[in-house]
Short mmCIF file of C-alpha atoms in Angstrom, two decimals:
data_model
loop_
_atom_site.label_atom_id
_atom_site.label_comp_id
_atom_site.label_asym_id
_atom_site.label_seq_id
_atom_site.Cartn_x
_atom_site.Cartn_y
_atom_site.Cartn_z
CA UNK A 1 29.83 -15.21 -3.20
CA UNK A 2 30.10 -14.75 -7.07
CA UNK A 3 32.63 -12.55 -8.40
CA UNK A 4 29.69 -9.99 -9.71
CA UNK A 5 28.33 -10.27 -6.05
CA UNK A 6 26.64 -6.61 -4.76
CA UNK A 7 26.29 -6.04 -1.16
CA UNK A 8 23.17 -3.54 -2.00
CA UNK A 9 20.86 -3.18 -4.56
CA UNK A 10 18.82 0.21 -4.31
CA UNK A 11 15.82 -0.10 -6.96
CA UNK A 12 13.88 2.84 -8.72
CA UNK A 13 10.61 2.08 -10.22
CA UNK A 14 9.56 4.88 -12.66
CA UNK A 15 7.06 5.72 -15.02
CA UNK A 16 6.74 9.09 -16.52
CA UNK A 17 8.81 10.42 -13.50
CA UNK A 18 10.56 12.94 -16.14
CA UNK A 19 10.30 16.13 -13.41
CA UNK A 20 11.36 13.72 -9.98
CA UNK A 21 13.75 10.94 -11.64
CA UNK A 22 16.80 12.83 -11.15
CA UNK A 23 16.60 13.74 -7.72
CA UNK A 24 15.68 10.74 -6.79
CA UNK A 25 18.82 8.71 -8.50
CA UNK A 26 20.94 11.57 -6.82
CA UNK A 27 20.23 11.79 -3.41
CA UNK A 28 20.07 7.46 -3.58
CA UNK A 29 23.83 7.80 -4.71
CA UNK A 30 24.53 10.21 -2.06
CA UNK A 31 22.76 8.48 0.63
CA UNK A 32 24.73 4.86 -0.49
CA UNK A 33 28.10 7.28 -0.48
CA UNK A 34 27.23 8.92 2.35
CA UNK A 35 26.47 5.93 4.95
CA UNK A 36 27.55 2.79 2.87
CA UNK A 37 30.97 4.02 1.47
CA UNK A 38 32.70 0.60 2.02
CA UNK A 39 29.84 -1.74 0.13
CA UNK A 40 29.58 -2.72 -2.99
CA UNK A 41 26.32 -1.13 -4.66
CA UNK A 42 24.37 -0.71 -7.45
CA UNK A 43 21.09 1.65 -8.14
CA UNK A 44 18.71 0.11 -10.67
CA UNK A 45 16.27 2.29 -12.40
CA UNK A 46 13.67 0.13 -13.66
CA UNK A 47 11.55 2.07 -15.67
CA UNK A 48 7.73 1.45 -16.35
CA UNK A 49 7.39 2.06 -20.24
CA UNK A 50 7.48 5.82 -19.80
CA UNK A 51 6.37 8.01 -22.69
CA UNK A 52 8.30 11.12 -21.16
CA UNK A 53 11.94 12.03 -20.58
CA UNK A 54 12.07 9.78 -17.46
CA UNK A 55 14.91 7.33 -18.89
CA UNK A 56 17.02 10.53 -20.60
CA UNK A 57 16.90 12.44 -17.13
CA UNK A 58 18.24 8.94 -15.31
CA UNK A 59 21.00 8.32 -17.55
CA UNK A 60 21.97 12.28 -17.40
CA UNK A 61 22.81 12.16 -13.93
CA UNK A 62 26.48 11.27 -12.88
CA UNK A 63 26.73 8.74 -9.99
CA UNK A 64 29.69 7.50 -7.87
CA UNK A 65 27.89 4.22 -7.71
CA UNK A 66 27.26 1.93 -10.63
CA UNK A 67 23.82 2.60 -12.07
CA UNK A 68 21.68 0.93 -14.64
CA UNK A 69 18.73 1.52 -16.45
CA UNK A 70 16.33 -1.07 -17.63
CA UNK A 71 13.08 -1.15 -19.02
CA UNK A 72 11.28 -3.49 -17.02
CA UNK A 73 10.38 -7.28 -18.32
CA UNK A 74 6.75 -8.37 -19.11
CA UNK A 75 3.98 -6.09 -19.71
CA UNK A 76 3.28 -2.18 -17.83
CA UNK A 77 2.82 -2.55 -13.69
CA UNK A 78 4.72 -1.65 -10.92
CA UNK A 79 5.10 -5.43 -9.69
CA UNK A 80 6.57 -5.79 -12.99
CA UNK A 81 8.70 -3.07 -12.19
CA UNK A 82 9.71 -4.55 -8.74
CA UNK A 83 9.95 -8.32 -9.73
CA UNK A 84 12.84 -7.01 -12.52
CA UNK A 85 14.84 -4.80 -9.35
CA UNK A 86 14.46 -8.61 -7.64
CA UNK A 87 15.28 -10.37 -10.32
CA UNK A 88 18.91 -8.20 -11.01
CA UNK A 89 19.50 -8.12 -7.43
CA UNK A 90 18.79 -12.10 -7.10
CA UNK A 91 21.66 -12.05 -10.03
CA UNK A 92 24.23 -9.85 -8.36
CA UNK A 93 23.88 -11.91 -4.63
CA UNK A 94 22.65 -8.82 -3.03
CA UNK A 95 22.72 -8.99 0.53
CA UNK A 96 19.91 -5.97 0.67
CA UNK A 97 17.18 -4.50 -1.63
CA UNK A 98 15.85 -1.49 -1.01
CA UNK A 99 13.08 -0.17 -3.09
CA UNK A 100 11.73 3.39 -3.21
CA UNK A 101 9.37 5.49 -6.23
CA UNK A 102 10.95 7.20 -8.72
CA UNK A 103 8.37 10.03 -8.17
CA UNK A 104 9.35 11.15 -4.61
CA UNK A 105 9.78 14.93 -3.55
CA UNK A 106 10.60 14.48 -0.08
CA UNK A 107 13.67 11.49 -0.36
CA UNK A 108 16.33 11.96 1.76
CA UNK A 109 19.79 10.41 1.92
CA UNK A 110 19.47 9.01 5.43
CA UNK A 111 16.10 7.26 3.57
CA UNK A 112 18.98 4.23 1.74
CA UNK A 113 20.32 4.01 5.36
CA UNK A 114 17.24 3.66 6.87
CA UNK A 115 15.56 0.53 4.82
CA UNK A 116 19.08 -1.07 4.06
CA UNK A 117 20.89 -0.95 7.31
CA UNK A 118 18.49 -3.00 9.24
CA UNK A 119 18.57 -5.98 6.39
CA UNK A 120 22.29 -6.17 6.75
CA UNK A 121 22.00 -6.45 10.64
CA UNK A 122 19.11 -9.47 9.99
CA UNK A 123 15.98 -7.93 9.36
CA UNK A 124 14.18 -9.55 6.44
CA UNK A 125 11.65 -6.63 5.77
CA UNK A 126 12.31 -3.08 6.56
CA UNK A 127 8.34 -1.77 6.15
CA UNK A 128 7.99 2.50 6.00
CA UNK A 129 6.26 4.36 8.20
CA UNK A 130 5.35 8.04 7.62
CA UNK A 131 3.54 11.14 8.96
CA UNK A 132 0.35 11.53 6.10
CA UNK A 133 -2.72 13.30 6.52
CA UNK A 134 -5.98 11.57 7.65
CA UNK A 135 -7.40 11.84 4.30
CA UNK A 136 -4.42 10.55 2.42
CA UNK A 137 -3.90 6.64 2.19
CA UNK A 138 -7.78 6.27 1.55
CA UNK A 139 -7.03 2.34 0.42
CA UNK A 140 -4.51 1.99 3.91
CA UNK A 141 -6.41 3.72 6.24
CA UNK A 142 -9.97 1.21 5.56
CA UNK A 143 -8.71 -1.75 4.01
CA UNK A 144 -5.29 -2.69 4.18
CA UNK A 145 -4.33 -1.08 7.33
CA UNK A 146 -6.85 -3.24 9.41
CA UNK A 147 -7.37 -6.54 7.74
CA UNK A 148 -3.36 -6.49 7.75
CA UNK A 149 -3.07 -6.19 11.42
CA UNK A 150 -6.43 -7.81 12.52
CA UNK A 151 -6.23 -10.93 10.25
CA UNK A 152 -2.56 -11.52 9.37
CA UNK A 153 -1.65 -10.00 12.93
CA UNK A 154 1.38 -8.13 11.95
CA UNK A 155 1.63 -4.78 13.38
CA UNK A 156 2.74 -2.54 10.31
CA UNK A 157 1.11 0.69 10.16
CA UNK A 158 1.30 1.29 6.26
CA UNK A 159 1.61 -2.12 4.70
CA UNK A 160 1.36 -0.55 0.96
CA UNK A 161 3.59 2.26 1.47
CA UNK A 162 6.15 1.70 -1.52
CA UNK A 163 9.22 1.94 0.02
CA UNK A 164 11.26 -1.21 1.49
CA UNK A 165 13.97 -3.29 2.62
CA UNK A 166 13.93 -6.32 1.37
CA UNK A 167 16.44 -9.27 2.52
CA UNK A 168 18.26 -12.29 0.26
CA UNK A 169 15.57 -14.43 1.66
CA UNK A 170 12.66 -12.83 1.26
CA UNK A 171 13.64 -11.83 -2.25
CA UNK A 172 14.01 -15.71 -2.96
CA UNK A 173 10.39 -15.98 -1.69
CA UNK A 174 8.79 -13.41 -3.34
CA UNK A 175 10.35 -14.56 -6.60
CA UNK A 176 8.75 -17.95 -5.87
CA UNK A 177 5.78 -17.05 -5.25
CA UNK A 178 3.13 -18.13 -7.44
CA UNK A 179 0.45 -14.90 -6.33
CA UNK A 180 3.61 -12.24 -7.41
CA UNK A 181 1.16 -9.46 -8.60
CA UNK A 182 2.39 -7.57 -11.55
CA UNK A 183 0.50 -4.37 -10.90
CA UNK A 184 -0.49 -2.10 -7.90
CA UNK A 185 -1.03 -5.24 -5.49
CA UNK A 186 2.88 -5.48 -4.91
CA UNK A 187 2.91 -3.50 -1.62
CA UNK A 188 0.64 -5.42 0.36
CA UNK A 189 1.90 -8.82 -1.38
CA UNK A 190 5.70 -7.84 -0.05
CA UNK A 191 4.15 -6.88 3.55
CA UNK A 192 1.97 -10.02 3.84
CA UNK A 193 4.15 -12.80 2.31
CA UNK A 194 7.23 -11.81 4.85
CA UNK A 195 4.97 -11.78 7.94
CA UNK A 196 2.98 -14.94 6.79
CA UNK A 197 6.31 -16.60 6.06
CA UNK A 198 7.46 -16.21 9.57
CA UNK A 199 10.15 -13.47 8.98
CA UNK A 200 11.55 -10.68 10.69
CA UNK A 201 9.96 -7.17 10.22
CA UNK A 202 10.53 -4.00 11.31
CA UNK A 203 9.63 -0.47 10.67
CA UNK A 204 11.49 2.91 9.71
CA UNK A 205 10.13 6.20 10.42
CA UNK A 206 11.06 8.29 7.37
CA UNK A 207 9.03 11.19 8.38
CA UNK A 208 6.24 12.81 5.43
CA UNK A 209 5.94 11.37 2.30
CA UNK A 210 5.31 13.19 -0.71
CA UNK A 211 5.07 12.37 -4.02
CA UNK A 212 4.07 13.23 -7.66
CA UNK A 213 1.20 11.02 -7.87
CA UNK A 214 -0.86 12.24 -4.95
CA UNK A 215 -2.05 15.37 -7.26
CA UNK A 216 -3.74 12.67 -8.97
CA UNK A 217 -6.10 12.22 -5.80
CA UNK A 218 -8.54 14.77 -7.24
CA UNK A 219 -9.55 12.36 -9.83
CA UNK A 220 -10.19 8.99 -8.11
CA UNK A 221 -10.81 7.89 -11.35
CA UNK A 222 -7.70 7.84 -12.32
CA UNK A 223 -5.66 6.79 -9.97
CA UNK A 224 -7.27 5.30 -7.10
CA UNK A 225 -9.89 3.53 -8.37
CA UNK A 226 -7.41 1.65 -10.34
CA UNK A 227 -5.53 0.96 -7.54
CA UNK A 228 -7.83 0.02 -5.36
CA UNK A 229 -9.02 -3.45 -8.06
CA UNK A 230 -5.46 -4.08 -7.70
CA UNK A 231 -4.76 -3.87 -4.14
CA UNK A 232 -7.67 -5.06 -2.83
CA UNK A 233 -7.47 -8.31 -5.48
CA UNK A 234 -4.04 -8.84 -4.46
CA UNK A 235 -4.91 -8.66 -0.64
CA UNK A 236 -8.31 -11.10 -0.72
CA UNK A 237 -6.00 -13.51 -2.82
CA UNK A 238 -3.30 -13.61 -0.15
CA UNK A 239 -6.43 -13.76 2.38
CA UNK A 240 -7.23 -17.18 0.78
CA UNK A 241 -3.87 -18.41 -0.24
CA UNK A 242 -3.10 -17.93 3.70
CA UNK A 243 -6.09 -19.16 5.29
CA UNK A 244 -4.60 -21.65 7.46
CA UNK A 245 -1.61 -19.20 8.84
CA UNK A 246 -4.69 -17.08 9.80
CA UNK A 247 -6.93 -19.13 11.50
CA UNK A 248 -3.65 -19.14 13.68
CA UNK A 249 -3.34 -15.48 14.37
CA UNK A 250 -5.07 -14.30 17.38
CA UNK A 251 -3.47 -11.09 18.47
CA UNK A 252 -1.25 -8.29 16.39
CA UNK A 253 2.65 -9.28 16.39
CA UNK A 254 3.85 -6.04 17.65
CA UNK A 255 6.62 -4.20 14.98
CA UNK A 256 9.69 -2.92 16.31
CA UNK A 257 9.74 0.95 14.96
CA UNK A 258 13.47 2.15 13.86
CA UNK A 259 13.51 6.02 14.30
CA UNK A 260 12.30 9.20 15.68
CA UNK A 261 9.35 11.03 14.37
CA UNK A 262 9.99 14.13 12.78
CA UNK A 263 8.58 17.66 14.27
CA UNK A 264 7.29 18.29 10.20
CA UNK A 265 3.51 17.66 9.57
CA UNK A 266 1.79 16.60 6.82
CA UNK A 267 0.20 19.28 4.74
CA UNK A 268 -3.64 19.43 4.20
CA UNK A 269 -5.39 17.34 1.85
CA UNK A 270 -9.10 19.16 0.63
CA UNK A 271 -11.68 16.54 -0.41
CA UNK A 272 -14.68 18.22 -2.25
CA UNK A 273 -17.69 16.06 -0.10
CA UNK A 274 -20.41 17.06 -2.26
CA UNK A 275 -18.45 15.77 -5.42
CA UNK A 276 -17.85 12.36 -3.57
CA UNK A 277 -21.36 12.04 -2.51
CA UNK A 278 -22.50 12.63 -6.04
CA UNK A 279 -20.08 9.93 -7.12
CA UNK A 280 -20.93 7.55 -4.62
CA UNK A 281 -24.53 7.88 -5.89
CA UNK A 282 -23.97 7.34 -9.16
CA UNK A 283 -22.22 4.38 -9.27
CA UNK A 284 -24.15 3.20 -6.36
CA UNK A 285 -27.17 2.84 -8.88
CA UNK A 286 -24.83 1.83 -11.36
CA UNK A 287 -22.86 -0.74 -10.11
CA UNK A 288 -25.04 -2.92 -7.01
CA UNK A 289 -27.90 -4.21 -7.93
CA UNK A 290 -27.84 -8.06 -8.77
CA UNK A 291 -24.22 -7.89 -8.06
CA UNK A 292 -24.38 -6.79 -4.16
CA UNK A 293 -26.48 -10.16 -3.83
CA UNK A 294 -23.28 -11.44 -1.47
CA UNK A 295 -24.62 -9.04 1.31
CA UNK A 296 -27.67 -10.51 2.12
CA UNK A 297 -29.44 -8.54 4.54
CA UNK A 298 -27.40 -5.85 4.42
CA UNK A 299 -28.45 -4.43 1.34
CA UNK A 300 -31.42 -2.15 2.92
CA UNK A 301 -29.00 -0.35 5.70
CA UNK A 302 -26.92 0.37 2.56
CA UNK A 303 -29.75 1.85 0.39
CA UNK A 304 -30.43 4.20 3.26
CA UNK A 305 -27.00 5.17 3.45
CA UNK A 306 -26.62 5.54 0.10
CA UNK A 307 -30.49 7.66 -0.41
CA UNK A 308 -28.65 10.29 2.17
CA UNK A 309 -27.95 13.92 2.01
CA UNK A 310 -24.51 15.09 2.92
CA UNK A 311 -26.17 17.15 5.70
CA UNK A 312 -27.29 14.07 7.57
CA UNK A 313 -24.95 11.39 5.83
CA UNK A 314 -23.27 8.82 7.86
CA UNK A 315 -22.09 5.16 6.66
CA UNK A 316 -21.24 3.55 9.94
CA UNK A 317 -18.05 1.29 10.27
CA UNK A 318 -19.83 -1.55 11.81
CA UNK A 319 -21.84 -1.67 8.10
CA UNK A 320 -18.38 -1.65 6.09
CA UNK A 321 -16.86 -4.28 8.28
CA UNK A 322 -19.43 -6.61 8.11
CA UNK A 323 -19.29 -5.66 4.20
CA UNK A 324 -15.30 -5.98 3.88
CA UNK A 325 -15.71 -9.83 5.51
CA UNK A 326 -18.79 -11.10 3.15
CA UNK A 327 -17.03 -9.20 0.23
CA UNK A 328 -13.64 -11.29 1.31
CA UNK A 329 -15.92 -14.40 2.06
CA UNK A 330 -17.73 -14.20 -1.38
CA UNK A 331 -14.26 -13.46 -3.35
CA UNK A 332 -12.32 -16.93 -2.10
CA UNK A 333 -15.23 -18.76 -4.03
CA UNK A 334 -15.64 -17.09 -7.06
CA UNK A 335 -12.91 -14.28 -7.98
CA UNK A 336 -16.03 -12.83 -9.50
CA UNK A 337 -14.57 -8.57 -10.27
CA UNK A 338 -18.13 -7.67 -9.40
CA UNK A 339 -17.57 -8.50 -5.73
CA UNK A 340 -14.67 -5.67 -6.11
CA UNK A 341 -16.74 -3.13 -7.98
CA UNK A 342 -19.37 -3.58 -5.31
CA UNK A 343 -16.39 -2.93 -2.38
CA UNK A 344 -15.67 0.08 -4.41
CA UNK A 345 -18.63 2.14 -4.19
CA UNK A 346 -18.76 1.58 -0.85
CA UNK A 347 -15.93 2.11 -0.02
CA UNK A 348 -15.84 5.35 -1.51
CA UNK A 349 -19.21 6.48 0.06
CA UNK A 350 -17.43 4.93 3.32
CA UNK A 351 -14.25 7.56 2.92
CA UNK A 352 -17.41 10.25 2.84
CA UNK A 353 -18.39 8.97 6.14
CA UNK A 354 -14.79 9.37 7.72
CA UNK A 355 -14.30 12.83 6.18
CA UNK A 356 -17.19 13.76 7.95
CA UNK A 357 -16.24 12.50 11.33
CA UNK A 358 -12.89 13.66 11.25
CA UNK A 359 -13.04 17.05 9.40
CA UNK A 360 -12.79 19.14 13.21
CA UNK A 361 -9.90 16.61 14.55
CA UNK A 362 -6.55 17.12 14.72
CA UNK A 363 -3.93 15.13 13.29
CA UNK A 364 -3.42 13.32 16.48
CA UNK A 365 -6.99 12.72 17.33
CA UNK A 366 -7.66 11.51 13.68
CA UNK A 367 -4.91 8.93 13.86
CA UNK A 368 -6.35 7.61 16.99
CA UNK A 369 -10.28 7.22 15.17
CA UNK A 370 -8.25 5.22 12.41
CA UNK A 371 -6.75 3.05 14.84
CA UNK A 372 -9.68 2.72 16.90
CA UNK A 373 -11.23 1.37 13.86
CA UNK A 374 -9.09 -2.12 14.40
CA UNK A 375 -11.23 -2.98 17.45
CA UNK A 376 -14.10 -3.02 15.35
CA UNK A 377 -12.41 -5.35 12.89
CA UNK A 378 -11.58 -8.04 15.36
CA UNK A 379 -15.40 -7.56 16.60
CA UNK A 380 -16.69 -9.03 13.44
CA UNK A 381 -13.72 -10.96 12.51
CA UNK A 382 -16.21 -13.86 12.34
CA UNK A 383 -18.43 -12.93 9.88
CA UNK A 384 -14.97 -14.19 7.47
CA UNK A 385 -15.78 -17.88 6.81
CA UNK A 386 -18.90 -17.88 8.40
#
């Protein structure tokens, strides 16, 4: 071990995080204090290119534990963000990594515990899991959620969550690896590449999340759709890189899950269906056409869906399966963005559909329709490659 060597390294990724930065880097230093008093640590704020007072309100804070702040190398994007946490922590030896958002309201100190403390008794990935509402984690819940479990076979139930635990040898890896995303797509890319790779994963309940940039929800626009080019790019990449580790999965690797749930639920999330529908139209008209070619067949049960009123809409999930695979099959051979703006619309007008057919459930009964949705999945698992 080298002299400067760090026995955890608790990275911050920020951008404009001016109102949330500082209790963020304080209840990380108290949670390292707290349950780690006897390691050597260090809490890197890597910070995004932030226009606000994000990096003023960092340094402000006093910390018992060394803390730095760094504008993160290469251009804006949270992977860049992450891969410069790595990189410092690759420099220091650190045994463990844990990574959470610099725009978190609902941290808590036992949080650094809970993704660190696993790592430094073996774990190589330490994924989160958390209580969210049905209609929150729109991109988890229909994408990454199932073609995570169903193809890669790793049991994780929120494989982009953006908080982790992150071992020496997995950080090696990730560093390595020539598909390291530099925006959005670094969630599923950490999830995937540690469960392709063979290593040990497990789970820690951390109870609800909340955070800043879910008031940014209203606006898919902004936020979402964004993300979603990224994540979903970064995920049919991986799909292809990994092809031959998948045609080798043919059952979900069950997750061990670190924790107790908590007895606090998730507060509502209000989706305005007649604005969706309206935007599902539009860029229905705008965006298919010529490009939705890759469908084949399924282009007319997707006109109807689309020629709906909300009264009598439905887009069923057997339809945006069968879509997901060709969309996946279609992407290996070309990278062509148009097979992604396609996959957007729908899957927007598909988040319409499951609105719809979960409004009346509870909490409980919607988790189990999500789920359920898995089977489904690994029914038309061979449309991929076909």
């Amino acid at each position: 071990m080298t002299g400067n060597a760090t026995d955890i390294v608790v990275g911050i990724c920020t951008k404009n995080c001016a109102k949330t930065v500082a209790g963020v880097v304080k209840t990380v230093d108290l949670g390292l204090s707290q349950f780690f008093p006897r390691k050597r640590s260090l809490i890197v704020v890597s910070d995004g290119f932030s226009t606000d007072r994000t990096k003023v309100e960092a340094r402000a804070i006093a910390t018992s534990v060394k803390k730095v702040i760094v504008t993160q190398a290469g251009g804006s994007g949270k992977g860049n963000g992450v891969r410069t946490i790595l990189e410092i922590a690759q420099e220091h030896s650190a045994a463990a990594v844990a990574l959470v958002d610099g725009d978190l309201t609902s941290i808590k100190t036992n949080w650094v515990h809970k993704l660190a403390e696993p790592i430094l008794a073996g774990k190589d990935l330490v994924a989160p899991y958390y209580l969210r509402h049905h209609h929150d984690g729109v991109i988890t819940n229909q994408i990454a959620y199932p073609l995570a479990n169903v193809l890669f076979g790793v049991g994780v139930r929120q494989p982009i969550g953006g908080e982790y635990g992150i071992s020496a040898r997995l950080l090696e890896r990730l560093l390595q690896h020539e598909l390291f995303p530099e925006k959005f797509g670094i969630d599923i890319f950490i999830t995937l590449v540690a469960t392709s790779e063979q290593m040990e994963i497990a789970e820690a309940v951390l109870g609800v999340k909340e955070h800043e940039s879910t008031k940014q929800y209203a606006d898919p626009d902004k936020l979402l759709v964004p993300m979603f080019y990224q994540v979903v790019g970064t995920l049919f990449r991986l799909i292809n890189y990994y092809h031959d580790y998948i045609e080798t999965v043919h059952e979900v690797r069950p997750v061990e899950r670190l924790g107790e749930m908590p007895d606090k639920r998730p507060g509502p999330i209000t989706v305005d269906q007649e604005d969706l529908l309206q935007r599902f139209k539009e860029k229905y008209d705008e965006l298919m056409g010529e490009n939705a070619a890759f469908l084949g067949s399924l282009q007319k049960e997707l006109d109807c869906v689309a020629a709906s009123e909300l009264d009598r809409y439905s887009f069923p999930l057997d339809l945006w399966v069968k879509a997901v695979y060709l969309a996946i099959d279609a992407f290996s051979a070309s990278e062509d963005p148009r097979i992604l703006d396609v996959l957007r619309v729908l899957w927007q007008g598909r988040f319409l559909s499951v609105v719809r057919e979960t409004e009346a459930m509870s909490d409980e009964e919607a988790e189990a329709y999500i789920q359920g949705q898995l089977t489904t999945f690994e029914r038309h698992r061979s449309v991929l490659y076909d």
